[in-house]
Coordinates of C-alpha atoms in Angstrom, one line a residue:
S1 CA -27.3 16.9 64.9
I2 CA -27.5 18.9 61.7
V3 CA -31.3 19.1 61.9
D4 CA -31.2 20.3 65.5
L5 CA -28.6 23.0 64.7
S6 CA -30.4 24.1 61.6
N7 CA -33.7 24.5 63.5
I8 CA -32.0 26.5 66.2
V9 CA -30.6 28.9 63.7
A10 CA -33.9 29.2 61.8
L11 CA -35.9 30.2 64.8
D12 CA -37.3 33.8 64.8
T13 CA -35.2 36.3 66.7
V14 CA -37.2 37.3 69.8
D15 CA -35.1 40.3 71.0
E16 CA -31.6 41.7 70.7
K17 CA -30.2 39.2 73.1
D18 CA -31.6 36.2 71.2
T19 CA -29.3 36.3 68.2
Q20 CA -28.5 33.4 65.9
L21 CA -25.0 33.0 67.1
R22 CA -26.0 33.0 70.8
R23 CA -28.4 30.2 70.0
L24 CA -25.6 28.2 68.4
L25 CA -23.8 28.2 71.8
T26 CA -26.9 26.9 73.6
P27 CA -26.8 23.1 74.0
S28 CA -29.7 21.3 72.3
T29 CA -31.1 17.9 73.1
A30 CA -31.9 15.5 70.2
L31 CA -34.4 12.7 70.4
D32 CA -32.9 9.3 71.2
T33 CA -34.3 8.0 67.9
A34 CA -33.0 10.8 65.8
P35 CA -29.9 10.1 63.6
V36 CA -27.1 12.3 64.9
V37 CA -24.5 13.6 62.4
P38 CA -21.4 15.2 64.0
V39 CA -21.4 19.0 64.0
T40 CA -18.5 21.0 65.3
V41 CA -18.6 24.7 66.1
W42 CA -15.1 26.3 66.2
N43 CA -14.2 29.5 67.9
T44 CA -11.2 31.1 66.2
R45 CA -9.1 34.2 67.0
D46 CA -9.2 35.8 63.6
I47 CA -9.6 35.3 59.8
R48 CA -6.2 33.6 59.4
D49 CA -6.8 31.3 62.3
E50 CA -10.2 30.3 60.8
A51 CA -8.6 29.7 57.4
A52 CA -5.8 27.6 59.0
T53 CA -8.3 25.6 61.0
I54 CA -10.6 24.8 58.0
S55 CA -7.7 24.0 55.6
S56 CA -6.0 21.7 58.2
R57 CA -9.3 19.9 58.8
I58 CA -9.8 19.5 55.0
K59 CA -6.3 18.1 54.6
A60 CA -6.8 15.6 57.4
I61 CA -10.0 14.4 55.8
L62 CA -8.4 14.0 52.4
D63 CA -5.2 12.3 53.7
K64 CA -7.4 9.8 55.5
G65 CA -8.9 8.9 52.1
D66 CA -12.5 8.9 53.2
C67 CA -13.7 11.1 50.3
L68 CA -12.6 13.1 47.3
A69 CA -11.8 16.8 47.4
S70 CA -15.0 17.4 45.4
D71 CA -17.0 15.9 48.3
I72 CA -16.0 18.9 50.5
A73 CA -17.5 22.4 50.4
V74 CA -16.7 25.7 52.0
I75 CA -19.8 27.8 52.1
S76 CA -19.9 31.6 52.7
R77 CA -22.7 34.1 52.9
C78 CA -21.2 35.8 49.9
L79 CA -17.8 35.8 48.2
N80 CA -17.3 39.5 47.9
F81 CA -17.9 42.4 50.3
G82 CA -16.7 45.2 48.1
S83 CA -13.0 44.5 47.5
Y84 CA -12.9 42.2 50.6
K85 CA -13.1 38.5 49.8
P86 CA -14.2 36.4 52.9
T87 CA -12.7 33.2 51.5
G88 CA -9.4 34.7 50.4
A89 CA -7.5 33.5 53.4
I90 CA -8.9 30.0 53.0
E91 CA -7.8 30.0 49.3
T92 CA -4.3 30.9 50.4
E93 CA -4.2 28.1 53.0
L94 CA -5.5 25.6 50.5
L95 CA -2.9 26.7 48.0
R96 CA -0.2 26.4 50.6
K97 CA -1.2 22.8 51.4
G98 CA -1.5 21.9 47.7
I99 CA -5.3 21.3 47.8
P100 CA -7.1 22.1 44.6
F101 CA -10.3 24.2 44.8
V102 CA -12.9 25.8 42.5
V103 CA -14.8 29.0 43.2
R104 CA -18.5 29.1 42.2
G105 CA -20.9 32.0 42.6
G106 CA -18.2 34.7 42.7
H107 CA -14.6 35.5 41.8
S108 CA -11.7 33.9 43.4
A109 CA -9.0 36.1 44.9
L110 CA -6.8 34.7 42.1
K111 CA -9.0 36.7 39.7
S112 CA -8.7 40.0 41.5
K113 CA -7.3 43.0 39.7
R114 CA -4.2 43.2 41.9
M115 CA -3.5 39.5 41.3
Q116 CA -3.9 39.9 37.5
L117 CA -1.4 42.9 37.6
F118 CA 1.1 40.8 39.6
M119 CA 0.8 38.0 37.2
A120 CA 1.3 40.4 34.3
L121 CA 4.5 41.7 35.9
V122 CA 5.9 38.2 36.5
R123 CA 5.0 37.2 32.9
I124 CA 6.8 40.2 31.4
I125 CA 9.9 39.6 33.5
A126 CA 10.0 36.0 32.5
N127 CA 9.2 36.7 28.8
P128 CA 9.4 40.3 27.5
D129 CA 7.8 39.2 24.2
D130 CA 4.5 38.5 26.0
D131 CA 2.4 41.2 24.4
I132 CA -0.7 40.5 26.5
A133 CA 1.2 41.1 29.7
A134 CA 3.0 44.1 28.3
E135 CA -0.3 45.7 27.2
Y136 CA -1.8 45.2 30.7
C137 CA 1.3 46.7 32.4
L138 CA 1.4 49.6 29.9
D139 CA -2.3 50.5 30.5
E140 CA -2.4 49.9 34.3
L141 CA 1.1 50.3 35.8
V142 CA 3.2 52.8 33.8
Q143 CA 2.8 56.3 35.0
N144 CA 1.8 59.3 32.8
I145 CA 0.7 57.1 29.9
G146 CA -2.8 57.8 28.8
P147 CA -4.7 56.5 25.8
V148 CA -3.1 58.9 23.3
N149 CA 0.5 58.0 24.3
S150 CA -0.4 54.3 24.5
K151 CA -1.6 54.4 20.9
K152 CA 1.5 56.2 19.8
I153 CA 3.7 53.5 21.4
R154 CA 1.7 50.7 19.7
G155 CA 2.1 52.5 16.4
L156 CA 5.9 52.0 16.4
G157 CA 5.5 48.3 15.5
K158 CA 3.8 49.0 12.1
D159 CA 5.5 49.2 8.7
K160 CA 8.6 47.4 9.8
V161 CA 10.4 44.4 8.2
R162 CA 10.1 42.7 11.5
Q163 CA 7.0 43.2 13.7
L164 CA 8.3 44.5 17.1
S165 CA 7.0 43.2 20.3
L166 CA 5.1 45.7 22.5
F167 CA 7.9 45.6 25.0
E168 CA 10.4 46.6 22.2
Q169 CA 8.1 49.3 21.1
M170 CA 8.0 50.6 24.7
T171 CA 11.8 50.5 24.8
H172 CA 12.1 52.6 21.6
A173 CA 9.4 55.0 22.7
S174 CA 11.1 55.7 26.1
T175 CA 13.9 57.6 24.3
N176 CA 11.9 59.1 21.5
T177 CA 11.7 62.8 22.3
S178 CA 9.5 63.6 19.3
L179 CA 7.0 60.9 20.2
L180 CA 6.3 61.3 23.9
T181 CA 6.3 64.0 26.5
K182 CA 9.1 64.1 29.1
S183 CA 6.8 62.9 31.9
A184 CA 5.5 60.0 29.7
R185 CA 9.1 59.0 28.9
T186 CA 10.1 59.2 32.5
G187 CA 7.3 56.9 33.6
L188 CA 8.1 54.5 30.8
Q189 CA 11.8 54.5 31.6
A190 CA 11.1 53.9 35.3
F191 CA 9.0 50.8 34.5
L192 CA 11.5 49.4 32.0
G193 CA 14.3 50.0 34.5
D194 CA 12.5 48.0 37.1
V195 CA 11.9 45.1 34.7
E196 CA 15.6 45.1 33.7
K197 CA 16.6 45.2 37.4
W198 CA 14.5 42.2 38.3
Q199 CA 15.9 40.3 35.3
Q200 CA 19.5 41.1 36.3
L201 CA 18.8 39.9 39.9
M202 CA 18.4 36.4 38.6
G203 CA 21.1 34.2 40.2
D204 CA 21.6 36.8 43.0
K205 CA 18.3 37.2 44.9
T206 CA 15.7 34.5 45.8
L207 CA 12.3 34.4 44.0
E208 CA 10.6 35.3 47.3
W209 CA 12.8 38.5 47.5
I210 CA 11.9 39.5 44.0
I211 CA 8.1 38.8 44.6
K212 CA 8.2 41.1 47.7
D213 CA 10.1 43.8 45.8
I214 CA 7.4 43.7 43.0
F215 CA 4.8 44.1 45.7
A216 CA 6.6 46.9 47.4
Q217 CA 7.1 48.9 44.3
Y218 CA 3.8 48.3 42.4
I219 CA 1.1 46.1 43.8
L220 CA 0.7 47.5 47.3
K221 CA -0.4 50.8 45.9
V222 CA -3.0 49.5 43.6
E223 CA -6.5 49.5 45.0
E224 CA -9.0 47.0 43.9
G225 CA -11.3 48.6 41.3
D226 CA -9.2 51.8 41.2
E227 CA -9.4 53.5 37.8
D228 CA -7.1 56.4 38.6
K229 CA -4.4 56.5 35.9
D230 CA -2.2 58.9 37.7
K231 CA -1.7 56.8 40.8
D232 CA 1.8 56.6 42.2
V233 CA 2.8 53.0 41.7
G234 CA 6.5 53.4 40.8
T235 CA 7.9 54.5 44.1
S236 CA 9.8 51.9 46.0
A237 CA 8.5 51.0 49.5
K238 CA 10.4 49.4 52.3
K239 CA 10.7 45.6 51.9
G240 CA 10.2 44.0 55.3
D241 CA 7.4 42.1 56.7
I242 CA 4.7 43.4 54.3
E243 CA 1.2 42.8 55.6
D244 CA -1.0 42.0 52.6
P245 CA -3.4 39.1 52.1
L246 CA -2.5 38.9 48.4
L247 CA 1.2 38.7 49.2
D248 CA 0.4 35.8 51.5
M249 CA -1.4 34.1 48.6
V250 CA 1.4 34.5 46.0
L251 CA 4.0 33.2 48.5
A252 CA 1.7 30.3 49.3
I253 CA 1.6 29.5 45.6
L254 CA 5.4 29.6 45.6
D255 CA 5.4 27.1 48.4
S256 CA 3.0 24.9 46.5
L257 CA 5.3 25.0 43.5
Y258 CA 8.3 23.9 45.5
Q259 CA 6.2 21.0 46.8
T260 CA 5.2 19.9 43.2
P261 CA 8.5 18.8 41.5
E262 CA 6.7 17.7 38.4
L263 CA 5.8 21.3 37.6
L264 CA 9.5 22.2 37.4
S265 CA 12.1 21.4 34.8
A266 CA 15.0 19.2 35.9
T267 CA 17.3 22.3 36.1
A268 CA 14.7 24.4 38.0
S269 CA 13.8 21.5 40.3
A270 CA 17.4 20.9 41.3
E271 CA 17.8 24.6 42.1
A272 CA 14.4 25.3 43.7
G273 CA 14.2 26.2 47.4
N274 CA 13.3 29.2 49.6
D275 CA 17.0 30.1 50.1
S276 CA 18.2 29.3 46.5
P277 CA 18.8 32.1 44.1
C278 CA 16.1 32.6 41.5
T279 CA 16.7 31.4 37.9
M280 CA 14.8 32.3 34.8
E281 CA 13.6 28.7 34.6
L282 CA 12.2 28.9 38.1
L283 CA 10.5 32.2 37.4
Q284 CA 9.0 30.8 34.2
A285 CA 7.7 27.8 36.1
Y286 CA 6.2 30.1 38.7
S287 CA 4.5 32.2 36.1
S288 CA 3.0 29.1 34.5
H289 CA 1.8 27.9 37.9
L290 CA 0.1 31.2 38.6
C291 CA -1.7 31.1 35.3
L292 CA -2.7 27.5 35.8
L293 CA -4.2 28.1 39.2
S294 CA -5.9 31.3 38.2
T295 CA -7.6 29.5 35.3
A296 CA -8.5 26.4 37.3
A297 CA -10.0 28.3 40.3
E298 CA -13.2 29.1 38.3
D299 CA -13.5 26.1 36.0
K300 CA -16.1 23.3 36.3
G301 CA -14.4 21.6 39.2
K302 CA -11.6 19.7 37.5
L303 CA -8.0 20.7 38.2
K304 CA -5.1 19.4 36.2
T305 CA -1.5 20.1 37.0
A306 CA 1.7 20.0 35.1
K307 CA 2.8 19.7 31.6
D308 CA 1.6 16.3 30.7
Q309 CA -1.8 17.0 32.4
K310 CA -1.0 14.6 35.2
P311 CA -3.7 14.3 37.9
A312 CA -3.3 16.3 41.0
K313 CA -2.4 14.7 44.4
Y314 CA -6.1 15.1 45.5
E315 CA -8.7 14.1 43.0
G316 CA -11.4 16.7 42.2
A317 CA -11.4 20.1 43.8
V318 CA -12.8 21.5 47.0
V319 CA -15.8 23.7 46.2
I320 CA -15.9 27.3 47.6
T321 CA -19.3 28.7 47.0
T322 CA -22.2 30.8 48.4
V323 CA -25.3 29.7 50.2
H324 CA -27.5 30.7 47.2
Q325 CA -25.3 28.7 44.8
A326 CA -25.4 25.7 47.2
K327 CA -29.2 25.4 47.3
G328 CA -30.2 21.9 46.4
L329 CA -26.7 20.5 46.6
E330 CA -25.0 18.4 49.2
W331 CA -21.5 17.4 50.2
Q332 CA -20.1 14.9 52.7
H333 CA -18.2 17.6 54.6
V334 CA -19.3 21.3 54.8
F335 CA -17.5 24.2 56.4
L336 CA -19.2 27.5 57.0
N337 CA -16.8 30.3 57.3
H338 CA -17.2 33.9 58.7
F339 CA -20.3 32.8 60.8
I340 CA -20.1 36.0 62.8
E341 CA -22.6 38.8 63.4
N342 CA -23.0 41.3 60.4
M343 CA -21.3 38.8 58.1
F344 CA -23.6 35.7 58.5
P345 CA -26.2 36.7 59.3
M346 CA -25.5 39.8 57.3
G347 CA -26.5 43.0 59.1
Y348 CA -29.5 44.9 57.9
R349 CA -28.4 47.9 55.8
G350 CA -31.7 49.0 54.3
V351 CA -32.2 52.1 56.4
S352 CA -31.0 55.4 55.1
K353 CA -30.0 58.3 57.4
A354 CA -33.0 60.3 56.2
D355 CA -35.4 57.4 57.2
K356 CA -33.8 57.2 60.6
L357 CA -34.4 60.9 61.1
R358 CA -38.0 60.6 59.9
A359 CA -38.6 57.7 62.2
I360 CA -38.0 60.0 65.2
T361 CA -41.0 62.1 64.4
D362 CA -43.1 59.7 62.4
P363 CA -44.1 56.4 64.1
V364 CA -45.3 54.9 60.9
V365 CA -41.8 55.1 59.4
G366 CA -40.4 53.5 62.5
I367 CA -42.9 50.6 62.2
Q368 CA -42.0 50.1 58.5
I369 CA -38.3 50.0 59.4
A370 CA -38.9 47.5 62.1
R371 CA -40.9 45.3 59.8
A372 CA -38.3 45.5 57.1
S373 CA -35.5 44.6 59.5
A374 CA -37.5 41.6 60.9
H375 CA -38.1 40.4 57.4
H376 CA -34.4 40.7 56.6
Y377 CA -33.3 38.6 59.6
R378 CA -36.0 36.0 58.9
E379 CA -34.4 35.6 55.4
E380 CA -31.0 35.3 57.0
S381 CA -32.3 32.6 59.3
R382 CA -33.6 30.7 56.3
L383 CA -30.2 31.0 54.6
G384 CA -28.5 29.7 57.7
Y385 CA -30.8 26.7 57.6
V386 CA -29.9 26.1 54.0
A387 CA -26.2 26.4 54.6
I388 CA -26.1 24.0 57.6
T389 CA -28.3 21.3 55.8
R390 CA -25.9 21.1 52.8
A391 CA -24.0 18.3 54.6
K392 CA -25.2 14.8 53.7

């Protein structure tokens, strides 16, 4: 039962062999009079297998019609380990299956810096007059363009009869030898050339091919949180089977677009398909779909779809959240992901190298470290109890 499992996890750890996860594998006996709520412990091969298992189970529950999507939660110890997002693979699988979700207590992978850069590139290919996307690309993706050159480019749009779009200003600046240095013009010309190339490939290449090419040339080389303005992002990489969780996610979004005809215009819907050449209408629909999902992933739990704000296939949205955010809340179905050592329970990281060395010669320091570690794992046990008891 849930109570049995929660109590097993919340027990104090006696020694190194008596870990929380080991106790989960130990059969427990409930009293005959105790209400038993089904609890399943899955063993999966890796992160993708875990995500596929959880999302498939969620889809089966929703298709059965026993509850709304908002009655289901995926709870993680935390949503961000540096740039790594433990629920990123689950978000991808939910997107692929067309299941709406909302992230609370952290940022969705849809809000990551790399995803925002990818979205900006797609938007500027679909609509060069999108100044917001152009500004983001100019500041983050164009090589050898610093704040000074960026200001010069933006200044070209002033004092004209017609206000130029930022993309037009970038085009004029790329050949203006008196305005920019040679290296700045070269970086700008390379970026503008790539945008023009992708636009010309409409009707020839599939949208999936174009997406992979965008990743190979720009997104793969951008590190999350990287502030280095001289990074090499314009060099083409080999397009094959690119291994990148974010690429999996954007391709899953493409699959979900194909599965939602109401998001496409009549022309784009007739031409949509993995093997069909990309059209500008399809790219614009994909760009809009990206923006919609990115916005909805961190709203208050309500997801609306297409143009006329028609309701989604599944009512409500699956909640992806942290244990701390879930305190005091309950759902009909709860999934705990990444329940593995050093992730949940999170490993104790409070000991510095200096303290470890001091503990060798100073027993008092060793005792203090042991007490702090024990306190940490007691807190992790309590969090485990909270997570498991969030199911009604």
